[in-house]
């Protein structure tokens, strides 16, 4: 395929990683101002989406040949953390929608061209719940079903949906796949997202009524696990040899760091002026509150550094053309799955020590606290789902859950 002149021009203006992170941090005050509207509207405001586009954030993991920046994943996660510090719903939405250019790069070349051929700024949402009903037909599949949790879906022109393909023959296992559909092939139920936290992510339901999906618009889970995806033929860079699951898992845990940082700042703000009307004690002199805030700051930093080193290691293997040992993949999946619950507990410890001031919805710590507790519900943020394979890896057994 010949690259268009427009893509060549786009490539000439690739910002540096430092510039991208600085742009994200500069948005924090604006995102804080919009956070209440984001939550009330149950979706990220359109002007925020436009600003994320203008800043180039959605291109960080997109192939260079399709107008993207093809950058180290840690750049993407650093941007996500900053956005989430301003508004965790916005950071969560960006993490999910912004990581999909990576998966589209793993699809067959024909599917990549359908998504980006006319507009390289096209966005894709998802729901990987394997709830779709699939029938094999000539050239592809018929797909129907209703999927929940499609974050950012109203801002996207395509969607990726999970489903199990029935066995092709006797004795063969089912085939877990992601199905790529254009906007005209599905409906969005925008009244389905009523939750106590992460309200502004716009994670609406997707409805599909018996549509045809050609073979080239499917991505087999086993290909992502084996790091042998059809898109690697035309996107051969080391970035796209990583296990897809490792990239996606981090996209639904990383926003929690921004939420936790916002909660720490809020705790310090409340403590500065709060004096208990019952005891007369000032929170700024409370050693128990000090200990909770210090512990939160130290452990947030520790977890951030651990996950940063994770992708330095993963990309090191990719750059050297080496397979990633399975024990590392199971370990890294476990680490990612555990951080949201740990962060929620740390913030909960601070909230408990801030008295009645903290429980009002106007309190700056309440929305991050709600968002963190909502984020724990994602299947990728439950370490119990990763325990068996981590222990198996330590004892030399093959994994039972291949999304890692």
PDB file of C-alpha atoms in Angstrom, residues 121-380:
ATOM      1  CA  UNK A 121      -8.466   9.888  13.363  1.00  0.00           C
ATOM      2  CA  UNK A 122     -11.251   7.268  13.412  1.00  0.00           C
ATOM      3  CA  UNK A 123     -11.965   5.930  16.909  1.00  0.00           C
ATOM      4  CA  UNK A 124     -13.035   2.439  17.994  1.00  0.00           C
ATOM      5  CA  UNK A 125     -14.844   1.325  21.163  1.00  0.00           C
ATOM      6  CA  UNK A 126     -15.213  -2.215  22.498  1.00  0.00           C
ATOM      7  CA  UNK A 127     -16.844  -4.765  24.740  1.00  0.00           C
ATOM      8  CA  UNK A 128     -14.998  -8.059  25.026  1.00  0.00           C
ATOM      9  CA  UNK A 129     -17.684  -9.897  26.964  1.00  0.00           C
ATOM     10  CA  UNK A 130     -18.051 -13.190  25.028  1.00  0.00           C
ATOM     11  CA  UNK A 131     -21.840 -12.881  24.880  1.00  0.00           C
ATOM     12  CA  UNK A 132     -22.418 -12.674  21.132  1.00  0.00           C
ATOM     13  CA  UNK A 133     -24.288 -15.324  19.160  1.00  0.00           C
ATOM     14  CA  UNK A 134     -22.205 -16.452  16.187  1.00  0.00           C
ATOM     15  CA  UNK A 135     -23.066 -18.485  13.114  1.00  0.00           C
ATOM     16  CA  UNK A 136     -20.491 -19.501  10.513  1.00  0.00           C
ATOM     17  CA  UNK A 137     -21.389 -18.492   6.939  1.00  0.00           C
ATOM     18  CA  UNK A 138     -19.460 -18.307   3.693  1.00  0.00           C
ATOM     19  CA  UNK A 139     -16.720 -15.693   3.936  1.00  0.00           C
ATOM     20  CA  UNK A 140     -17.272 -14.921   7.611  1.00  0.00           C
ATOM     21  CA  UNK A 141     -19.914 -14.927  10.332  1.00  0.00           C
ATOM     22  CA  UNK A 142     -23.366 -13.711  11.344  1.00  0.00           C
ATOM     23  CA  UNK A 143     -23.299 -11.929  14.705  1.00  0.00           C
ATOM     24  CA  UNK A 144     -26.076 -10.909  17.113  1.00  0.00           C
ATOM     25  CA  UNK A 145     -26.278  -9.900  20.757  1.00  0.00           C
ATOM     26  CA  UNK A 146     -26.193  -7.197  23.398  1.00  0.00           C
ATOM     27  CA  UNK A 147     -22.937  -6.163  25.029  1.00  0.00           C
ATOM     28  CA  UNK A 148     -22.484  -3.911  28.053  1.00  0.00           C
ATOM     29  CA  UNK A 149     -19.663  -1.577  29.081  1.00  0.00           C
ATOM     30  CA  UNK A 150     -18.673  -0.129  25.685  1.00  0.00           C
ATOM     31  CA  UNK A 151     -16.698   2.826  26.994  1.00  0.00           C
ATOM     32  CA  UNK A 152     -16.722   5.972  24.860  1.00  0.00           C
ATOM     33  CA  UNK A 153     -18.972   4.347  22.283  1.00  0.00           C
ATOM     34  CA  UNK A 154     -20.878   7.477  21.230  1.00  0.00           C
ATOM     35  CA  UNK A 155     -17.602   9.092  20.160  1.00  0.00           C
ATOM     36  CA  UNK A 156     -16.515   6.129  18.015  1.00  0.00           C
ATOM     37  CA  UNK A 157     -17.251   5.052  14.470  1.00  0.00           C
ATOM     38  CA  UNK A 158     -16.445   1.339  14.945  1.00  0.00           C
ATOM     39  CA  UNK A 159     -16.725  -1.213  17.737  1.00  0.00           C
ATOM     40  CA  UNK A 160     -14.888  -4.424  18.656  1.00  0.00           C
ATOM     41  CA  UNK A 161     -17.130  -7.074  20.259  1.00  0.00           C
ATOM     42  CA  UNK A 162     -16.276 -10.396  21.870  1.00  0.00           C
ATOM     43  CA  UNK A 163     -17.912 -13.731  21.063  1.00  0.00           C
ATOM     44  CA  UNK A 164     -17.164 -17.441  21.013  1.00  0.00           C
ATOM     45  CA  UNK A 165     -17.152 -19.005  17.547  1.00  0.00           C
ATOM     46  CA  UNK A 166     -18.653 -22.511  17.625  1.00  0.00           C
ATOM     47  CA  UNK A 167     -16.218 -25.352  16.886  1.00  0.00           C
ATOM     48  CA  UNK A 168     -15.597 -25.912  13.189  1.00  0.00           C
ATOM     49  CA  UNK A 169     -15.738 -29.669  13.628  1.00  0.00           C
ATOM     50  CA  UNK A 170     -16.013 -32.526  16.146  1.00  0.00           C
ATOM     51  CA  UNK A 171     -13.403 -32.439  18.879  1.00  0.00           C
ATOM     52  CA  UNK A 172     -12.294 -28.886  18.130  1.00  0.00           C
ATOM     53  CA  UNK A 173     -12.461 -26.202  20.845  1.00  0.00           C
ATOM     54  CA  UNK A 174     -14.529 -23.010  20.595  1.00  0.00           C
ATOM     55  CA  UNK A 175     -12.654 -20.045  19.146  1.00  0.00           C
ATOM     56  CA  UNK A 176     -12.751 -16.778  21.102  1.00  0.00           C
ATOM     57  CA  UNK A 177     -12.656 -13.813  18.723  1.00  0.00           C
ATOM     58  CA  UNK A 178     -13.106 -10.050  18.640  1.00  0.00           C
ATOM     59  CA  UNK A 179     -15.468  -8.886  15.870  1.00  0.00           C
ATOM     60  CA  UNK A 180     -14.971  -5.456  14.256  1.00  0.00           C
ATOM     61  CA  UNK A 181     -18.172  -3.677  13.155  1.00  0.00           C
ATOM     62  CA  UNK A 182     -18.803  -0.261  11.514  1.00  0.00           C
ATOM     63  CA  UNK A 183     -21.245   2.174  13.101  1.00  0.00           C
ATOM     64  CA  UNK A 184     -24.105   1.338  10.718  1.00  0.00           C
ATOM     65  CA  UNK A 185     -24.098  -2.278  11.931  1.00  0.00           C
ATOM     66  CA  UNK A 186     -24.980  -1.637  15.596  1.00  0.00           C
ATOM     67  CA  UNK A 187     -27.114   0.490  17.890  1.00  0.00           C
ATOM     68  CA  UNK A 188     -26.045   2.200  21.138  1.00  0.00           C
ATOM     69  CA  UNK A 189     -28.367   2.241  24.146  1.00  0.00           C
ATOM     70  CA  UNK A 190     -27.355   5.536  25.747  1.00  0.00           C
ATOM     71  CA  UNK A 191     -29.758   5.024  28.651  1.00  0.00           C
ATOM     72  CA  UNK A 192     -28.063   1.867  29.910  1.00  0.00           C
ATOM     73  CA  UNK A 193     -25.186   3.438  31.878  1.00  0.00           C
ATOM     74  CA  UNK A 194     -26.427   4.350  35.386  1.00  0.00           C
ATOM     75  CA  UNK A 195     -23.685   3.597  37.926  1.00  0.00           C
ATOM     76  CA  UNK A 196     -22.258   4.999  41.188  1.00  0.00           C
ATOM     77  CA  UNK A 197     -18.719   5.624  39.906  1.00  0.00           C
ATOM     78  CA  UNK A 198     -16.952   6.211  36.584  1.00  0.00           C
ATOM     79  CA  UNK A 199     -20.302   7.628  35.496  1.00  0.00           C
ATOM     80  CA  UNK A 200     -18.707   9.842  32.862  1.00  0.00           C
ATOM     81  CA  UNK A 201     -17.082   7.048  30.850  1.00  0.00           C
ATOM     82  CA  UNK A 202     -20.138   6.622  28.605  1.00  0.00           C
ATOM     83  CA  UNK A 203     -19.864   2.829  28.836  1.00  0.00           C
ATOM     84  CA  UNK A 204     -23.161   2.174  27.065  1.00  0.00           C
ATOM     85  CA  UNK A 205     -24.680  -1.056  25.743  1.00  0.00           C
ATOM     86  CA  UNK A 206     -24.149  -2.146  22.130  1.00  0.00           C
ATOM     87  CA  UNK A 207     -26.925  -3.966  20.271  1.00  0.00           C
ATOM     88  CA  UNK A 208     -26.317  -6.038  17.130  1.00  0.00           C
ATOM     89  CA  UNK A 209     -29.103  -7.703  15.166  1.00  0.00           C
ATOM     90  CA  UNK A 210     -27.845 -10.451  12.832  1.00  0.00           C
ATOM     91  CA  UNK A 211     -25.126  -8.672  10.832  1.00  0.00           C
ATOM     92  CA  UNK A 212     -22.452 -10.143   8.578  1.00  0.00           C
ATOM     93  CA  UNK A 213     -18.836  -9.815   9.731  1.00  0.00           C
ATOM     94  CA  UNK A 214     -16.222 -10.896   7.176  1.00  0.00           C
ATOM     95  CA  UNK A 215     -13.377 -13.136   8.310  1.00  0.00           C
ATOM     96  CA  UNK A 216     -10.793 -10.359   7.923  1.00  0.00           C
ATOM     97  CA  UNK A 217     -12.643  -8.243  10.501  1.00  0.00           C
ATOM     98  CA  UNK A 218     -12.081 -10.745  13.299  1.00  0.00           C
ATOM     99  CA  UNK A 219      -9.166 -11.050  15.701  1.00  0.00           C
ATOM    100  CA  UNK A 220      -8.547 -14.454  17.258  1.00  0.00           C
ATOM    101  CA  UNK A 221      -7.691 -14.445  20.955  1.00  0.00           C
ATOM    102  CA  UNK A 222      -5.164 -17.212  20.388  1.00  0.00           C
ATOM    103  CA  UNK A 223      -3.289 -15.007  17.904  1.00  0.00           C
ATOM    104  CA  UNK A 224      -3.030 -12.280  20.540  1.00  0.00           C
ATOM    105  CA  UNK A 225      -1.783 -14.842  23.056  1.00  0.00           C
ATOM    106  CA  UNK A 226       0.807 -16.293  20.670  1.00  0.00           C
ATOM    107  CA  UNK A 227       1.867 -12.821  19.458  1.00  0.00           C
ATOM    108  CA  UNK A 228       1.264 -14.039  15.900  1.00  0.00           C
ATOM    109  CA  UNK A 229      -1.348 -11.624  14.567  1.00  0.00           C
ATOM    110  CA  UNK A 230      -2.108 -11.034  10.869  1.00  0.00           C
ATOM    111  CA  UNK A 231      -1.475  -7.305  11.210  1.00  0.00           C
ATOM    112  CA  UNK A 232       2.161  -7.881  12.107  1.00  0.00           C
ATOM    113  CA  UNK A 233       2.858  -8.562   8.433  1.00  0.00           C
ATOM    114  CA  UNK A 234       2.288  -4.898   7.597  1.00  0.00           C
ATOM    115  CA  UNK A 235       3.115  -3.484  11.050  1.00  0.00           C
ATOM    116  CA  UNK A 236       6.353  -5.352  11.797  1.00  0.00           C
ATOM    117  CA  UNK A 237       7.710  -2.973  14.457  1.00  0.00           C
ATOM    118  CA  UNK A 238       8.662  -4.406  17.854  1.00  0.00           C
ATOM    119  CA  UNK A 239       5.746  -2.591  19.513  1.00  0.00           C
ATOM    120  CA  UNK A 240       3.193  -4.836  17.808  1.00  0.00           C
ATOM    121  CA  UNK A 241       4.874  -8.053  18.902  1.00  0.00           C
ATOM    122  CA  UNK A 242       3.765  -7.550  22.520  1.00  0.00           C
ATOM    123  CA  UNK A 243       0.953  -9.700  23.912  1.00  0.00           C
ATOM    124  CA  UNK A 244      -2.245  -7.741  23.241  1.00  0.00           C
ATOM    125  CA  UNK A 245      -3.616  -8.628  26.685  1.00  0.00           C
ATOM    126  CA  UNK A 246      -0.701  -6.945  28.466  1.00  0.00           C
ATOM    127  CA  UNK A 247      -1.437  -3.670  26.654  1.00  0.00           C
ATOM    128  CA  UNK A 248      -5.191  -3.784  27.255  1.00  0.00           C
ATOM    129  CA  UNK A 249      -5.028  -4.825  30.926  1.00  0.00           C
ATOM    130  CA  UNK A 250      -2.943  -1.783  31.760  1.00  0.00           C
ATOM    131  CA  UNK A 251      -5.465   0.478  30.011  1.00  0.00           C
ATOM    132  CA  UNK A 252      -8.129  -0.417  32.609  1.00  0.00           C
ATOM    133  CA  UNK A 253      -5.881  -0.189  35.664  1.00  0.00           C
ATOM    134  CA  UNK A 254      -3.807   2.906  34.896  1.00  0.00           C
ATOM    135  CA  UNK A 255      -6.567   5.511  35.294  1.00  0.00           C
ATOM    136  CA  UNK A 256      -6.727   4.504  38.956  1.00  0.00           C
ATOM    137  CA  UNK A 257      -3.329   6.096  39.541  1.00  0.00           C
ATOM    138  CA  UNK A 258      -4.681   9.473  38.466  1.00  0.00           C
ATOM    139  CA  UNK A 259      -7.744   8.978  40.644  1.00  0.00           C
ATOM    140  CA  UNK A 260      -5.592   8.090  43.629  1.00  0.00           C
ATOM    141  CA  UNK A 261      -3.342  11.132  43.083  1.00  0.00           C
ATOM    142  CA  UNK A 262      -6.437  13.347  42.948  1.00  0.00           C
ATOM    143  CA  UNK A 263      -7.699  11.783  46.186  1.00  0.00           C
ATOM    144  CA  UNK A 264      -4.372  12.384  47.952  1.00  0.00           C
ATOM    145  CA  UNK A 265      -4.450  16.047  46.905  1.00  0.00           C
ATOM    146  CA  UNK A 266      -8.051  16.293  48.119  1.00  0.00           C
ATOM    147  CA  UNK A 267      -7.176  14.740  51.487  1.00  0.00           C
ATOM    148  CA  UNK A 268      -4.409  17.284  51.985  1.00  0.00           C
ATOM    149  CA  UNK A 269      -6.792  20.093  51.003  1.00  0.00           C
ATOM    150  CA  UNK A 270      -9.501  18.984  53.441  1.00  0.00           C
ATOM    151  CA  UNK A 271      -7.022  18.362  56.253  1.00  0.00           C
ATOM    152  CA  UNK A 272      -5.586  21.856  55.961  1.00  0.00           C
ATOM    153  CA  UNK A 273      -8.790  23.537  57.164  1.00  0.00           C
ATOM    154  CA  UNK A 274     -10.848  20.833  58.906  1.00  0.00           C
ATOM    155  CA  UNK A 275     -11.346  21.035  62.655  1.00  0.00           C
ATOM    156  CA  UNK A 276     -13.669  18.495  64.262  1.00  0.00           C
ATOM    157  CA  UNK A 277     -16.744  20.153  65.769  1.00  0.00           C
ATOM    158  CA  UNK A 278     -16.944  17.290  68.283  1.00  0.00           C
ATOM    159  CA  UNK A 279     -13.364  16.992  69.488  1.00  0.00           C
ATOM    160  CA  UNK A 280     -11.918  20.331  68.467  1.00  0.00           C
ATOM    161  CA  UNK A 281      -8.916  18.564  66.917  1.00  0.00           C
ATOM    162  CA  UNK A 282      -7.417  19.815  63.668  1.00  0.00           C
ATOM    163  CA  UNK A 283      -6.961  17.225  60.939  1.00  0.00           C
ATOM    164  CA  UNK A 284      -3.680  18.814  59.880  1.00  0.00           C
ATOM    165  CA  UNK A 285      -2.268  17.666  63.235  1.00  0.00           C
ATOM    166  CA  UNK A 286      -3.765  14.160  63.126  1.00  0.00           C
ATOM    167  CA  UNK A 287      -0.927  11.590  63.060  1.00  0.00           C
ATOM    168  CA  UNK A 288      -3.279   8.827  61.900  1.00  0.00           C
ATOM    169  CA  UNK A 289      -4.396  10.873  58.897  1.00  0.00           C
ATOM    170  CA  UNK A 290      -0.777  11.796  58.196  1.00  0.00           C
ATOM    171  CA  UNK A 291       0.118   8.109  58.202  1.00  0.00           C
ATOM    172  CA  UNK A 292      -2.722   7.239  55.813  1.00  0.00           C
ATOM    173  CA  UNK A 293      -1.771  10.005  53.361  1.00  0.00           C
ATOM    174  CA  UNK A 294       1.936   9.126  53.535  1.00  0.00           C
ATOM    175  CA  UNK A 295       1.186   5.454  52.978  1.00  0.00           C
ATOM    176  CA  UNK A 296      -1.038   6.274  50.002  1.00  0.00           C
ATOM    177  CA  UNK A 297       1.596   8.499  48.409  1.00  0.00           C
ATOM    178  CA  UNK A 298       4.385   5.959  48.920  1.00  0.00           C
ATOM    179  CA  UNK A 299       2.404   2.963  47.662  1.00  0.00           C
ATOM    180  CA  UNK A 300       1.002   4.806  44.632  1.00  0.00           C
ATOM    181  CA  UNK A 301       4.563   5.711  43.667  1.00  0.00           C
ATOM    182  CA  UNK A 302       5.741   2.143  44.274  1.00  0.00           C
ATOM    183  CA  UNK A 303       3.012   0.652  42.062  1.00  0.00           C
ATOM    184  CA  UNK A 304       3.579   3.232  39.324  1.00  0.00           C
ATOM    185  CA  UNK A 305       7.286   2.418  39.233  1.00  0.00           C
ATOM    186  CA  UNK A 306       6.592  -1.314  39.178  1.00  0.00           C
ATOM    187  CA  UNK A 307       4.249  -1.093  36.193  1.00  0.00           C
ATOM    188  CA  UNK A 308       6.591   1.295  34.381  1.00  0.00           C
ATOM    189  CA  UNK A 309       9.417  -1.242  34.756  1.00  0.00           C
ATOM    190  CA  UNK A 310       7.037  -3.934  33.509  1.00  0.00           C
ATOM    191  CA  UNK A 311       6.749  -2.296  30.104  1.00  0.00           C
ATOM    192  CA  UNK A 312      10.415  -1.403  29.987  1.00  0.00           C
ATOM    193  CA  UNK A 313      11.055  -5.131  30.357  1.00  0.00           C
ATOM    194  CA  UNK A 314       8.352  -6.164  27.865  1.00  0.00           C
ATOM    195  CA  UNK A 315       9.623  -3.720  25.244  1.00  0.00           C
ATOM    196  CA  UNK A 316      13.181  -4.874  25.912  1.00  0.00           C
ATOM    197  CA  UNK A 317      12.180  -8.401  24.913  1.00  0.00           C
ATOM    198  CA  UNK A 318      10.309  -7.033  21.883  1.00  0.00           C
ATOM    199  CA  UNK A 319      13.235  -4.878  20.732  1.00  0.00           C
ATOM    200  CA  UNK A 320      15.553  -7.879  20.973  1.00  0.00           C
ATOM    201  CA  UNK A 321      13.100 -10.132  19.149  1.00  0.00           C
ATOM    202  CA  UNK A 322      12.850 -12.445  22.146  1.00  0.00           C
ATOM    203  CA  UNK A 323       9.749 -14.267  23.359  1.00  0.00           C
ATOM    204  CA  UNK A 324       8.510 -13.093  26.753  1.00  0.00           C
ATOM    205  CA  UNK A 325       8.764 -15.867  29.370  1.00  0.00           C
ATOM    206  CA  UNK A 326       5.336 -17.057  30.485  1.00  0.00           C
ATOM    207  CA  UNK A 327       6.198 -16.596  34.138  1.00  0.00           C
ATOM    208  CA  UNK A 328       6.720 -12.890  33.452  1.00  0.00           C
ATOM    209  CA  UNK A 329       3.418 -12.643  31.608  1.00  0.00           C
ATOM    210  CA  UNK A 330       1.497 -14.258  34.467  1.00  0.00           C
ATOM    211  CA  UNK A 331       3.323 -12.125  37.030  1.00  0.00           C
ATOM    212  CA  UNK A 332       2.761  -8.877  35.156  1.00  0.00           C
ATOM    213  CA  UNK A 333      -0.916  -9.690  34.614  1.00  0.00           C
ATOM    214  CA  UNK A 334      -1.307 -10.279  38.348  1.00  0.00           C
ATOM    215  CA  UNK A 335       0.419  -6.995  39.194  1.00  0.00           C
ATOM    216  CA  UNK A 336      -1.834  -5.022  36.865  1.00  0.00           C
ATOM    217  CA  UNK A 337      -4.963  -6.738  38.195  1.00  0.00           C
ATOM    218  CA  UNK A 338      -4.155  -5.891  41.813  1.00  0.00           C
ATOM    219  CA  UNK A 339      -3.441  -2.158  41.689  1.00  0.00           C
ATOM    220  CA  UNK A 340      -7.012  -0.806  41.494  1.00  0.00           C
ATOM    221  CA  UNK A 341      -8.120  -2.671  44.603  1.00  0.00           C
ATOM    222  CA  UNK A 342      -4.989  -1.627  46.463  1.00  0.00           C
ATOM    223  CA  UNK A 343      -5.482   2.007  45.471  1.00  0.00           C
ATOM    224  CA  UNK A 344      -9.167   1.946  46.437  1.00  0.00           C
ATOM    225  CA  UNK A 345      -8.230   0.614  49.878  1.00  0.00           C
ATOM    226  CA  UNK A 346      -5.612   3.338  50.355  1.00  0.00           C
ATOM    227  CA  UNK A 347      -8.111   6.072  49.497  1.00  0.00           C
ATOM    228  CA  UNK A 348     -10.727   4.461  51.726  1.00  0.00           C
ATOM    229  CA  UNK A 349      -8.298   4.652  54.629  1.00  0.00           C
ATOM    230  CA  UNK A 350      -7.997   8.427  54.101  1.00  0.00           C
ATOM    231  CA  UNK A 351     -11.748   8.978  53.719  1.00  0.00           C
ATOM    232  CA  UNK A 352     -12.429   7.218  57.028  1.00  0.00           C
ATOM    233  CA  UNK A 353     -10.244   9.764  58.829  1.00  0.00           C
ATOM    234  CA  UNK A 354     -11.727  12.917  57.294  1.00  0.00           C
ATOM    235  CA  UNK A 355     -15.019  12.874  59.170  1.00  0.00           C
ATOM    236  CA  UNK A 356     -18.320  14.307  57.995  1.00  0.00           C
ATOM    237  CA  UNK A 357     -16.627  16.876  55.730  1.00  0.00           C
ATOM    238  CA  UNK A 358     -15.639  14.115  53.334  1.00  0.00           C
ATOM    239  CA  UNK A 359     -19.033  12.509  52.785  1.00  0.00           C
ATOM    240  CA  UNK A 360     -20.699  15.380  50.910  1.00  0.00           C
ATOM    241  CA  UNK A 361     -20.876  14.982  47.137  1.00  0.00           C
ATOM    242  CA  UNK A 362     -19.183  18.374  46.921  1.00  0.00           C
ATOM    243  CA  UNK A 363     -16.137  16.985  48.714  1.00  0.00           C
ATOM    244  CA  UNK A 364     -13.162  16.762  46.313  1.00  0.00           C
ATOM    245  CA  UNK A 365     -12.272  13.270  47.557  1.00  0.00           C
ATOM    246  CA  UNK A 366     -15.648  11.613  46.985  1.00  0.00           C
ATOM    247  CA  UNK A 367     -15.657  11.322  43.184  1.00  0.00           C
ATOM    248  CA  UNK A 368     -12.180   9.710  43.021  1.00  0.00           C
ATOM    249  CA  UNK A 369     -13.237   7.374  45.854  1.00  0.00           C
ATOM    250  CA  UNK A 370     -16.394   6.349  43.962  1.00  0.00           C
ATOM    251  CA  UNK A 371     -14.474   5.971  40.696  1.00  0.00           C
ATOM    252  CA  UNK A 372     -11.825   3.738  42.256  1.00  0.00           C
ATOM    253  CA  UNK A 373     -14.420   1.496  43.826  1.00  0.00           C
ATOM    254  CA  UNK A 374     -16.262   1.243  40.501  1.00  0.00           C
ATOM    255  CA  UNK A 375     -13.009   0.454  38.692  1.00  0.00           C
ATOM    256  CA  UNK A 376     -12.478  -2.582  40.922  1.00  0.00           C
ATOM    257  CA  UNK A 377     -15.442  -4.275  39.235  1.00  0.00           C
ATOM    258  CA  UNK A 378     -13.709  -4.722  35.878  1.00  0.00           C
ATOM    259  CA  UNK A 379     -12.793  -8.363  35.305  1.00  0.00           C
ATOM    260  CA  UNK A 380      -9.203  -7.365  34.495  1.00  0.00           C
TER     261      UNK A 380
END
